[in-house]
Amino acid sequence: MNKNEIEMFANIKVVGVGGGGCNAVNRMIGAGVKGVEFWSVNTDLQVLNVSLADHKLQIGMELTKGLGGGAMPAVGEQAAKENKEDLENALNGADMVFVTGGMGGGTGTGAAPVIAKIAKEAGALTIGVVTKPFRFEGPVRLKQAEAGVEKLREQVDALIVIPNDKLLQVVDRMTSMVDAFKIADDVLRQGVQGIADLITVPGLINLDFADVKSIMKNSGSAMMGIGRASGENRAVEAAEKAISSPILEETIVGATGVIFNITGGEDMSLHEVHDAADIIYGSVDTEANIVFGSVVDERLKDEIVITVIATGFKKNANTGQNQEKAFYFQSIESDNESKVVADTEETETNTTVEKEEAPTFLDTEEIKVIDTEVETNKEKEFMNGDLDVPAFLRNLN
């Protein structure tokens, strides 16, 4: 996608804040996410020096002297305020801003709400995509994360929260701590890319920034799922996968705002679109505002990919089926670029994840999926080194 093509779409900026956020941005760039402008923002100069982003901003230089936030959110907050004018200039002209990072430490937790506030005050649709720490990181870090999430929620239009502990449901018990953090970073990447692709990939029934904005503006909590399937019942299976997963905080049940896109080859039929829509309609509020789009992609051949964004949750909502749903992601590598899709089986307690259905955020990090018979294929990581480890493990943040 060249510069002129990008300018046809909304001006989308992705801001990775702190160690986790900067790692997530690196993974997005490595995965070939197109049509967005990447920013890495950190107090930690060491992390910024290895960032793949074209745009980097060191905050709090006078405050931290180039080191991390010391696991103190107040330091991250003050650092962002110290560079408020620089942040305003960085976000100038954006139609949509993603603020992504890991909650619980210093820079990400403290600076993310400040950055989100600046973005929203500038008129941008502001989306937060963040993780909450693993339980083994301790009660102090978890408490800081909860406080940071609530502060961020006040400053964004929509917020997607990923509790890292839920990743334990889909990875092997022998997964190392370093690899666990890599997985969490990549889930952030997939959450952002899934939404951005809706806007930047043109379709037969097109979805654009206005559609996404109508559903996500001032919506509060949000969820996003992507499902992929092939075969005779591919549309139904893809829809079920898009709304079914163990790892996110919110579920699609009771959503009052929904945007979904169905992508398939030239053989995708009207009946398949209808069947997939029925699955989604049956899980949301009976009076939900639903926006639909469709893309024909010859590269998919026998496959159908469905992306769902749901917002506007309310308790005791009337739904077509009274069953809790959630979601997770998987990515497919094409010849020219990476597209995010989901590929999961419906999950029950103690159910194993099959090799071919393992989410890519497990495959790409060489993590063994819970399966007694097979191991996932190991793929080359685009980025190595201990900077994938959160800064607090390097005694910097």
Short mmCIF file of C-alpha atoms in Angstrom, two decimals:
data_model
loop_
_atom_site.label_atom_id
_atom_site.label_comp_id
_atom_site.label_asym_id
_atom_site.label_seq_id
_atom_site.Cartn_x
_atom_site.Cartn_y
_atom_site.Cartn_z
CA MET A 1 0.00 0.00 0.00
CA ASN A 2 1.60 3.29 -1.09
CA LYS A 3 1.22 6.70 0.50
CA ASN A 4 -1.61 7.81 -1.80
CA GLU A 5 -3.60 4.66 -1.03
CA ILE A 6 -3.13 5.16 2.71
CA GLU A 7 -4.42 8.72 2.45
CA MET A 8 -7.70 7.41 1.02
CA PHE A 9 -8.44 5.87 4.41
CA ALA A 10 -8.75 7.39 7.84
CA ASN A 11 -5.56 8.60 9.48
CA ILE A 12 -4.90 5.78 11.96
CA LYS A 13 -2.11 5.96 14.51
CA VAL A 14 -1.01 3.14 16.81
CA VAL A 15 0.80 4.23 19.96
CA GLY A 16 2.68 1.57 21.89
CA VAL A 17 3.28 2.82 25.43
CA GLY A 18 5.88 1.33 27.77
CA GLY A 19 7.75 -1.94 27.31
CA GLY A 20 4.74 -4.10 26.46
CA GLY A 21 3.28 -1.52 24.09
CA CYS A 22 6.57 -1.04 22.25
CA ASN A 23 6.95 -4.81 21.90
CA ALA A 24 3.41 -5.02 20.50
CA VAL A 25 4.21 -2.33 17.92
CA ASN A 26 7.32 -4.26 16.87
CA ARG A 27 5.19 -7.35 16.35
CA MET A 28 2.62 -5.43 14.29
CA ILE A 29 5.36 -4.11 12.03
CA GLY A 30 6.92 -7.55 11.74
CA ALA A 31 3.52 -9.03 10.86
CA GLY A 32 3.06 -6.57 8.01
CA VAL A 33 0.20 -4.47 9.38
CA LYS A 34 -0.60 -1.88 6.70
CA GLY A 35 -2.27 1.51 6.52
CA VAL A 36 -1.39 2.79 9.99
CA GLU A 37 1.27 5.06 11.47
CA PHE A 38 3.26 3.51 14.32
CA TRP A 39 4.57 5.34 17.37
CA SER A 40 6.66 3.92 20.20
CA VAL A 41 6.50 5.98 23.38
CA ASN A 42 8.62 5.13 26.40
CA THR A 43 10.77 6.47 29.19
CA ASP A 44 13.20 3.60 28.62
CA LEU A 45 15.72 4.70 25.99
CA GLN A 46 17.11 1.18 25.62
CA VAL A 47 13.72 -0.11 24.44
CA LEU A 48 13.22 2.84 22.08
CA ASN A 49 16.61 2.24 20.47
CA VAL A 50 15.50 -1.19 19.22
CA SER A 51 11.97 -0.15 18.27
CA LEU A 52 11.01 -0.86 14.66
CA ALA A 53 8.61 2.09 14.57
CA ASP A 54 9.34 4.98 12.22
CA HIS A 55 8.22 7.37 14.94
CA LYS A 56 9.68 7.23 18.45
CA LEU A 57 9.15 9.54 21.39
CA GLN A 58 11.12 9.47 24.61
CA ILE A 59 9.10 10.93 27.46
CA GLY A 60 10.23 12.05 30.90
CA MET A 61 13.87 12.43 29.96
CA GLU A 62 14.48 14.87 32.79
CA LEU A 63 12.50 12.70 35.19
CA THR A 64 13.94 9.23 34.54
CA LYS A 65 17.24 10.04 32.80
CA GLY A 66 16.45 7.54 30.07
CA LEU A 67 15.56 4.66 32.37
CA GLY A 68 12.20 2.99 32.88
CA GLY A 69 9.41 4.08 35.18
CA GLY A 70 10.55 1.92 38.07
CA ALA A 71 7.19 0.11 38.18
CA MET A 72 5.64 3.33 39.47
CA PRO A 73 2.63 4.58 37.46
CA ALA A 74 3.01 8.07 38.92
CA VAL A 75 6.37 8.31 37.16
CA GLY A 76 4.84 7.28 33.84
CA GLU A 77 2.02 9.77 34.25
CA GLN A 78 4.37 12.62 35.08
CA ALA A 79 6.66 11.67 32.20
CA ALA A 80 3.79 11.91 29.72
CA LYS A 81 2.71 15.25 31.12
CA GLU A 82 6.30 16.48 30.84
CA ASN A 83 6.11 15.88 27.08
CA LYS A 84 2.47 16.84 26.58
CA GLU A 85 3.23 19.20 23.71
CA ASP A 86 5.31 16.56 21.91
CA LEU A 87 2.47 14.06 22.28
CA GLU A 88 -0.05 16.58 20.94
CA ASN A 89 2.13 17.11 17.88
CA ALA A 90 2.53 13.35 17.40
CA LEU A 91 -1.22 12.73 17.45
CA ASN A 92 -2.15 15.78 15.40
CA GLY A 93 -4.41 14.97 12.44
CA ALA A 94 -5.33 11.46 13.58
CA ASP A 95 -8.86 10.22 12.94
CA MET A 96 -8.32 7.11 15.04
CA VAL A 97 -5.74 6.36 17.72
CA PHE A 98 -4.99 2.99 19.29
CA VAL A 99 -3.28 3.20 22.68
CA THR A 100 -1.77 -0.16 23.53
CA GLY A 101 0.38 -1.43 26.36
CA GLY A 102 0.70 -3.61 29.41
CA MET A 103 -0.96 -2.44 32.61
CA GLY A 104 0.74 -2.85 35.99
CA GLY A 105 4.17 -1.32 35.48
CA GLY A 106 5.29 2.28 35.44
CA THR A 107 5.34 3.86 31.99
CA GLY A 108 2.50 1.96 30.32
CA THR A 109 0.14 2.20 33.28
CA GLY A 110 0.79 5.84 34.03
CA ALA A 111 1.29 7.31 30.57
CA ALA A 112 -1.45 5.50 28.61
CA PRO A 113 -4.39 7.43 30.16
CA VAL A 114 -2.58 10.74 29.56
CA ILE A 115 -1.92 9.88 25.92
CA ALA A 116 -5.50 8.67 25.42
CA LYS A 117 -6.85 11.91 26.85
CA ILE A 118 -4.71 13.95 24.46
CA ALA A 119 -5.91 11.86 21.51
CA LYS A 120 -9.57 12.13 22.42
CA GLU A 121 -9.39 15.85 23.09
CA ALA A 122 -7.88 16.22 19.61
CA GLY A 123 -11.04 14.65 18.19
CA ALA A 124 -9.69 11.19 17.38
CA LEU A 125 -11.68 8.01 17.94
CA THR A 126 -9.58 6.57 20.74
CA ILE A 127 -9.34 2.82 21.37
CA GLY A 128 -7.43 1.22 24.22
CA VAL A 129 -6.07 -2.32 23.86
CA VAL A 130 -4.23 -3.43 26.99
CA THR A 131 -3.21 -6.46 29.01
CA LYS A 132 -3.50 -7.08 32.74
CA PRO A 133 -0.61 -8.86 34.51
CA PHE A 134 -0.26 -12.50 35.36
CA ARG A 135 -1.11 -13.43 38.93
CA PHE A 136 2.48 -14.49 39.57
CA GLU A 137 3.57 -10.88 39.04
CA GLY A 138 2.19 -10.10 42.47
CA PRO A 139 -0.72 -8.24 44.09
CA VAL A 140 0.88 -4.81 43.90
CA ARG A 141 1.32 -4.97 40.15
CA LEU A 142 -2.22 -6.32 39.71
CA LYS A 143 -3.66 -3.55 41.88
CA GLN A 144 -1.76 -0.95 39.87
CA ALA A 145 -3.07 -2.51 36.67
CA GLU A 146 -6.69 -2.37 37.85
CA ALA A 147 -6.29 1.30 38.74
CA GLY A 148 -4.61 2.00 35.41
CA VAL A 149 -7.37 0.25 33.46
CA GLU A 150 -10.03 2.34 35.17
CA LYS A 151 -8.14 5.56 34.48
CA LEU A 152 -7.70 4.56 30.86
CA ARG A 153 -11.37 3.61 30.55
CA GLU A 154 -12.31 7.18 31.45
CA GLN A 155 -10.23 8.57 28.58
CA VAL A 156 -11.03 6.25 25.65
CA ASP A 157 -14.05 5.65 23.45
CA ALA A 158 -13.69 1.88 23.73
CA LEU A 159 -11.43 -0.41 25.74
CA ILE A 160 -10.39 -4.01 25.09
CA VAL A 161 -8.77 -5.67 28.12
CA ILE A 162 -6.82 -8.93 27.95
CA PRO A 163 -6.17 -10.60 31.34
CA ASN A 164 -2.90 -12.45 30.89
CA ASP A 165 -3.99 -15.15 33.35
CA LYS A 166 -6.55 -16.35 30.82
CA LEU A 167 -3.72 -17.24 28.46
CA LEU A 168 -2.94 -20.06 30.90
CA GLN A 169 -6.02 -21.82 29.56
CA VAL A 170 -4.50 -22.22 26.10
CA VAL A 171 -0.78 -22.80 26.67
CA ASP A 172 1.21 -25.73 28.02
CA ARG A 173 2.16 -25.84 31.69
CA MET A 174 5.83 -25.84 30.71
CA THR A 175 5.58 -22.46 28.97
CA SER A 176 8.39 -20.23 30.23
CA MET A 177 7.78 -16.83 31.78
CA VAL A 178 9.65 -15.12 28.94
CA ASP A 179 7.50 -16.86 26.33
CA ALA A 180 4.34 -16.04 28.27
CA PHE A 181 5.11 -12.33 27.96
CA LYS A 182 5.81 -12.72 24.25
CA ILE A 183 2.37 -14.28 23.82
CA ALA A 184 0.73 -11.39 25.68
CA ASP A 185 2.50 -8.86 23.47
CA ASP A 186 1.33 -10.64 20.33
CA VAL A 187 -2.29 -10.72 21.48
CA LEU A 188 -2.10 -6.92 21.71
CA ARG A 189 -0.85 -6.89 18.13
CA GLN A 190 -3.72 -9.01 16.88
CA GLY A 191 -6.36 -6.95 18.69
CA VAL A 192 -5.21 -3.75 17.01
CA GLN A 193 -4.71 -5.29 13.58
CA GLY A 194 -8.12 -6.91 13.53
CA ILE A 195 -9.87 -3.56 13.89
CA ALA A 196 -7.51 -1.64 11.60
CA ASP A 197 -7.99 -4.17 8.79
CA LEU A 198 -11.73 -3.50 8.77
CA ILE A 199 -11.01 0.08 7.77
CA THR A 200 -8.03 -0.32 5.46
CA VAL A 201 -9.14 -3.35 3.41
CA PRO A 202 -11.79 -2.34 0.81
CA GLY A 203 -14.77 -4.64 0.24
CA LEU A 204 -17.75 -5.57 -1.94
CA ILE A 205 -20.02 -4.23 0.79
CA ASN A 206 -17.51 -1.81 2.22
CA LEU A 207 -16.85 -0.97 5.85
CA ASP A 208 -15.00 2.24 6.55
CA PHE A 209 -13.95 4.47 9.41
CA ALA A 210 -17.44 5.97 9.74
CA ASP A 211 -18.91 2.51 10.35
CA VAL A 212 -16.36 1.64 13.01
CA LYS A 213 -16.77 5.05 14.63
CA SER A 214 -20.56 4.69 14.81
CA ILE A 215 -20.20 1.50 16.83
CA MET A 216 -17.14 2.28 18.96
CA LYS A 217 -17.45 5.97 19.85
CA ASN A 218 -18.13 6.42 23.58
CA SER A 219 -19.03 2.74 23.82
CA GLY A 220 -17.05 1.76 26.92
CA SER A 221 -15.95 -1.88 26.97
CA ALA A 222 -15.50 -3.67 23.66
CA MET A 223 -14.66 -7.09 22.29
CA MET A 224 -13.27 -8.16 18.94
CA GLY A 225 -13.12 -11.65 17.50
CA ILE A 226 -11.98 -13.15 14.22
CA GLY A 227 -12.93 -16.64 12.98
CA ARG A 228 -11.83 -18.72 10.00
CA ALA A 229 -13.19 -21.97 8.62
CA SER A 230 -13.38 -24.04 5.45
CA GLY A 231 -15.55 -26.88 4.25
CA GLU A 232 -19.27 -27.47 4.00
CA ASN A 233 -20.29 -25.53 7.13
CA ARG A 234 -17.53 -22.93 6.90
CA ALA A 235 -19.69 -19.84 7.39
CA VAL A 236 -21.37 -21.11 10.55
CA GLU A 237 -18.10 -22.43 11.97
CA ALA A 238 -16.27 -19.16 11.26
CA ALA A 239 -19.03 -17.17 12.96
CA GLU A 240 -18.96 -19.43 16.01
CA LYS A 241 -15.18 -19.12 16.26
CA ALA A 242 -15.36 -15.34 15.98
CA ILE A 243 -17.56 -15.14 19.08
CA SER A 244 -16.05 -18.03 21.07
CA SER A 245 -12.78 -18.00 23.07
CA PRO A 246 -11.52 -18.15 26.64
CA ILE A 247 -9.10 -15.24 26.90
CA LEU A 248 -10.85 -11.84 26.89
CA GLU A 249 -12.73 -10.03 29.64
CA GLU A 250 -15.87 -9.15 27.69
CA THR A 251 -18.24 -11.46 25.81
CA ILE A 252 -20.52 -10.71 22.88
CA VAL A 253 -23.64 -11.51 24.91
CA GLY A 254 -25.86 -8.46 25.29
CA ALA A 255 -23.91 -6.21 22.94
CA THR A 256 -26.01 -3.32 21.63
CA GLY A 257 -23.54 -2.25 18.93
CA VAL A 258 -22.02 -4.75 16.49
CA ILE A 259 -19.97 -4.43 13.35
CA PHE A 260 -19.03 -7.55 11.43
CA ASN A 261 -17.32 -8.32 8.16
CA ILE A 262 -17.39 -11.55 6.14
CA THR A 263 -14.51 -12.27 3.76
CA GLY A 264 -14.46 -15.16 1.31
CA GLY A 265 -13.56 -16.22 -2.20
CA GLU A 266 -15.71 -15.73 -5.27
CA ASP A 267 -17.69 -18.85 -4.37
CA MET A 268 -19.01 -17.34 -1.12
CA SER A 269 -22.80 -17.56 -1.31
CA LEU A 270 -25.65 -15.39 -0.08
CA HIS A 271 -26.92 -18.27 2.04
CA GLU A 272 -23.55 -18.54 3.78
CA VAL A 273 -23.64 -14.84 4.64
CA HIS A 274 -27.18 -15.28 5.96
CA ASP A 275 -26.22 -18.30 8.10
CA ALA A 276 -23.22 -16.52 9.61
CA ALA A 277 -25.28 -13.44 10.40
CA ASP A 278 -27.86 -15.61 12.18
CA ILE A 279 -25.18 -16.95 14.53
CA ILE A 280 -24.05 -13.43 15.42
CA TYR A 281 -27.56 -12.00 15.75
CA GLY A 282 -28.48 -14.83 18.09
CA SER A 283 -25.79 -13.81 20.58
CA VAL A 284 -26.33 -10.05 20.84
CA ASP A 285 -29.09 -7.83 22.16
CA THR A 286 -32.32 -8.22 20.18
CA GLU A 287 -32.32 -4.47 19.43
CA ALA A 288 -28.62 -4.14 18.66
CA ASN A 289 -27.39 -1.67 16.05
CA ILE A 290 -25.59 -3.92 13.55
CA VAL A 291 -23.39 -2.82 10.65
CA PHE A 292 -22.37 -5.41 8.04
CA GLY A 293 -19.68 -5.59 5.38
CA SER A 294 -18.31 -8.16 2.94
CA VAL A 295 -15.01 -8.61 1.10
CA VAL A 296 -14.19 -10.94 -1.80
CA ASP A 297 -10.60 -12.16 -1.56
CA GLU A 298 -9.55 -14.75 -4.14
CA ARG A 299 -6.61 -15.84 -1.98
CA LEU A 300 -8.96 -17.39 0.57
CA LYS A 301 -10.29 -19.96 -1.93
CA ASP A 302 -12.29 -22.42 0.24
CA GLU A 303 -12.05 -20.34 3.42
CA ILE A 304 -14.31 -17.77 5.02
CA VAL A 305 -13.06 -15.20 7.54
CA ILE A 306 -15.41 -13.31 9.85
CA THR A 307 -14.47 -10.32 11.99
CA VAL A 308 -16.78 -9.14 14.76
CA ILE A 309 -16.57 -6.01 16.93
CA ALA A 310 -19.12 -5.74 19.74
CA THR A 311 -19.74 -2.84 22.13
CA GLY A 312 -22.44 -1.32 24.32
CA PHE A 313 -22.75 -4.13 26.83
CA LYS A 314 -25.47 -4.07 29.45
CA LYS A 315 -26.43 -6.51 32.16
CA ASN A 316 -29.46 -8.77 31.79
CA ALA A 317 -29.69 -8.01 28.09
CA ASN A 318 -32.17 -9.88 25.89
CA THR A 319 -30.31 -12.18 23.52
CA GLY A 320 -31.23 -14.86 21.07
CA GLN A 321 -29.26 -17.42 23.06
CA ASN A 322 -28.41 -17.30 26.73
CA GLN A 323 -24.82 -18.46 26.61
CA GLU A 324 -21.61 -16.60 27.40
CA LYS A 325 -19.18 -16.12 24.53
CA ALA A 326 -15.71 -14.62 24.16
CA PHE A 327 -12.93 -14.87 21.56
CA TYR A 328 -9.34 -15.21 20.48
CA PHE A 329 -7.18 -14.69 17.42
CA GLN A 330 -5.02 -16.38 14.83
CA SER A 331 -3.07 -14.91 11.93
CA ILE A 332 -2.62 -16.23 8.39
CA GLU A 333 0.48 -15.30 6.43
CA SER A 334 -0.18 -14.49 2.75
CA ASP A 335 2.45 -13.89 0.08
CA ASN A 336 2.41 -10.12 0.50
CA GLU A 337 1.01 -9.29 3.90
CA SER A 338 -0.39 -10.71 7.11
CA LYS A 339 -4.09 -10.83 7.83
CA VAL A 340 -5.46 -11.54 11.27
CA VAL A 341 -8.00 -14.27 11.57
CA ALA A 342 -9.20 -16.59 14.28
CA ASP A 343 -8.97 -20.32 14.29
CA THR A 344 -10.26 -22.05 17.40
CA GLU A 345 -12.46 -24.84 18.52
CA GLU A 346 -15.31 -24.22 20.96
CA THR A 347 -13.66 -24.52 24.35
CA GLU A 348 -14.83 -26.49 27.35
CA THR A 349 -13.11 -27.09 30.66
CA ASN A 350 -9.98 -29.24 30.17
CA THR A 351 -10.59 -29.45 26.40
CA THR A 352 -7.34 -29.70 24.43
CA VAL A 353 -6.47 -27.37 21.57
CA GLU A 354 -5.65 -29.26 18.40
CA LYS A 355 -2.50 -28.45 16.47
CA GLU A 356 -4.21 -27.14 13.36
CA GLU A 357 -6.56 -25.03 15.44
CA ALA A 358 -3.93 -23.45 17.70
CA PRO A 359 -3.93 -19.65 17.66
CA THR A 360 -0.94 -18.22 15.85
CA PHE A 361 0.13 -16.21 18.84
CA LEU A 362 1.09 -19.61 20.26
CA ASP A 363 2.72 -20.92 17.07
CA THR A 364 4.90 -17.90 16.33
CA GLU A 365 6.40 -17.93 19.79
CA GLU A 366 7.21 -21.66 19.67
CA ILE A 367 4.91 -22.46 22.56
CA LYS A 368 3.59 -25.99 22.95
CA VAL A 369 -0.20 -26.11 22.89
CA ILE A 370 -2.04 -28.35 25.36
CA ASP A 371 -2.03 -31.54 23.30
CA THR A 372 -0.67 -34.90 24.41
CA GLU A 373 -0.04 -36.21 20.91
CA VAL A 374 1.44 -33.41 18.83
CA GLU A 375 3.42 -30.20 19.18
CA THR A 376 2.89 -27.02 17.23
CA ASN A 377 5.18 -26.25 14.32
CA LYS A 378 7.95 -23.88 15.22
CA GLU A 379 8.13 -20.74 13.16
CA LYS A 380 10.86 -18.18 12.92
CA GLU A 381 10.45 -15.23 15.25
CA PHE A 382 11.01 -11.86 13.68
CA MET A 383 12.51 -10.45 16.82
CA ASN A 384 14.80 -12.00 19.41
CA GLY A 385 16.61 -10.76 22.48
CA ASP A 386 15.80 -10.07 26.06
CA LEU A 387 14.00 -6.83 25.18
CA ASP A 388 10.92 -8.99 24.67
CA VAL A 389 11.06 -9.37 28.44
CA PRO A 390 9.21 -6.57 30.25
CA ALA A 391 11.51 -3.86 31.50
CA PHE A 392 10.81 -4.64 35.15
CA LEU A 393 12.50 -8.03 34.61
CA ARG A 394 15.56 -6.18 33.36
CA ASN A 395 15.52 -4.01 36.50
CA LEU A 396 14.74 -0.98 34.35
CA ASN A 397 10.98 -0.68 34.74
#
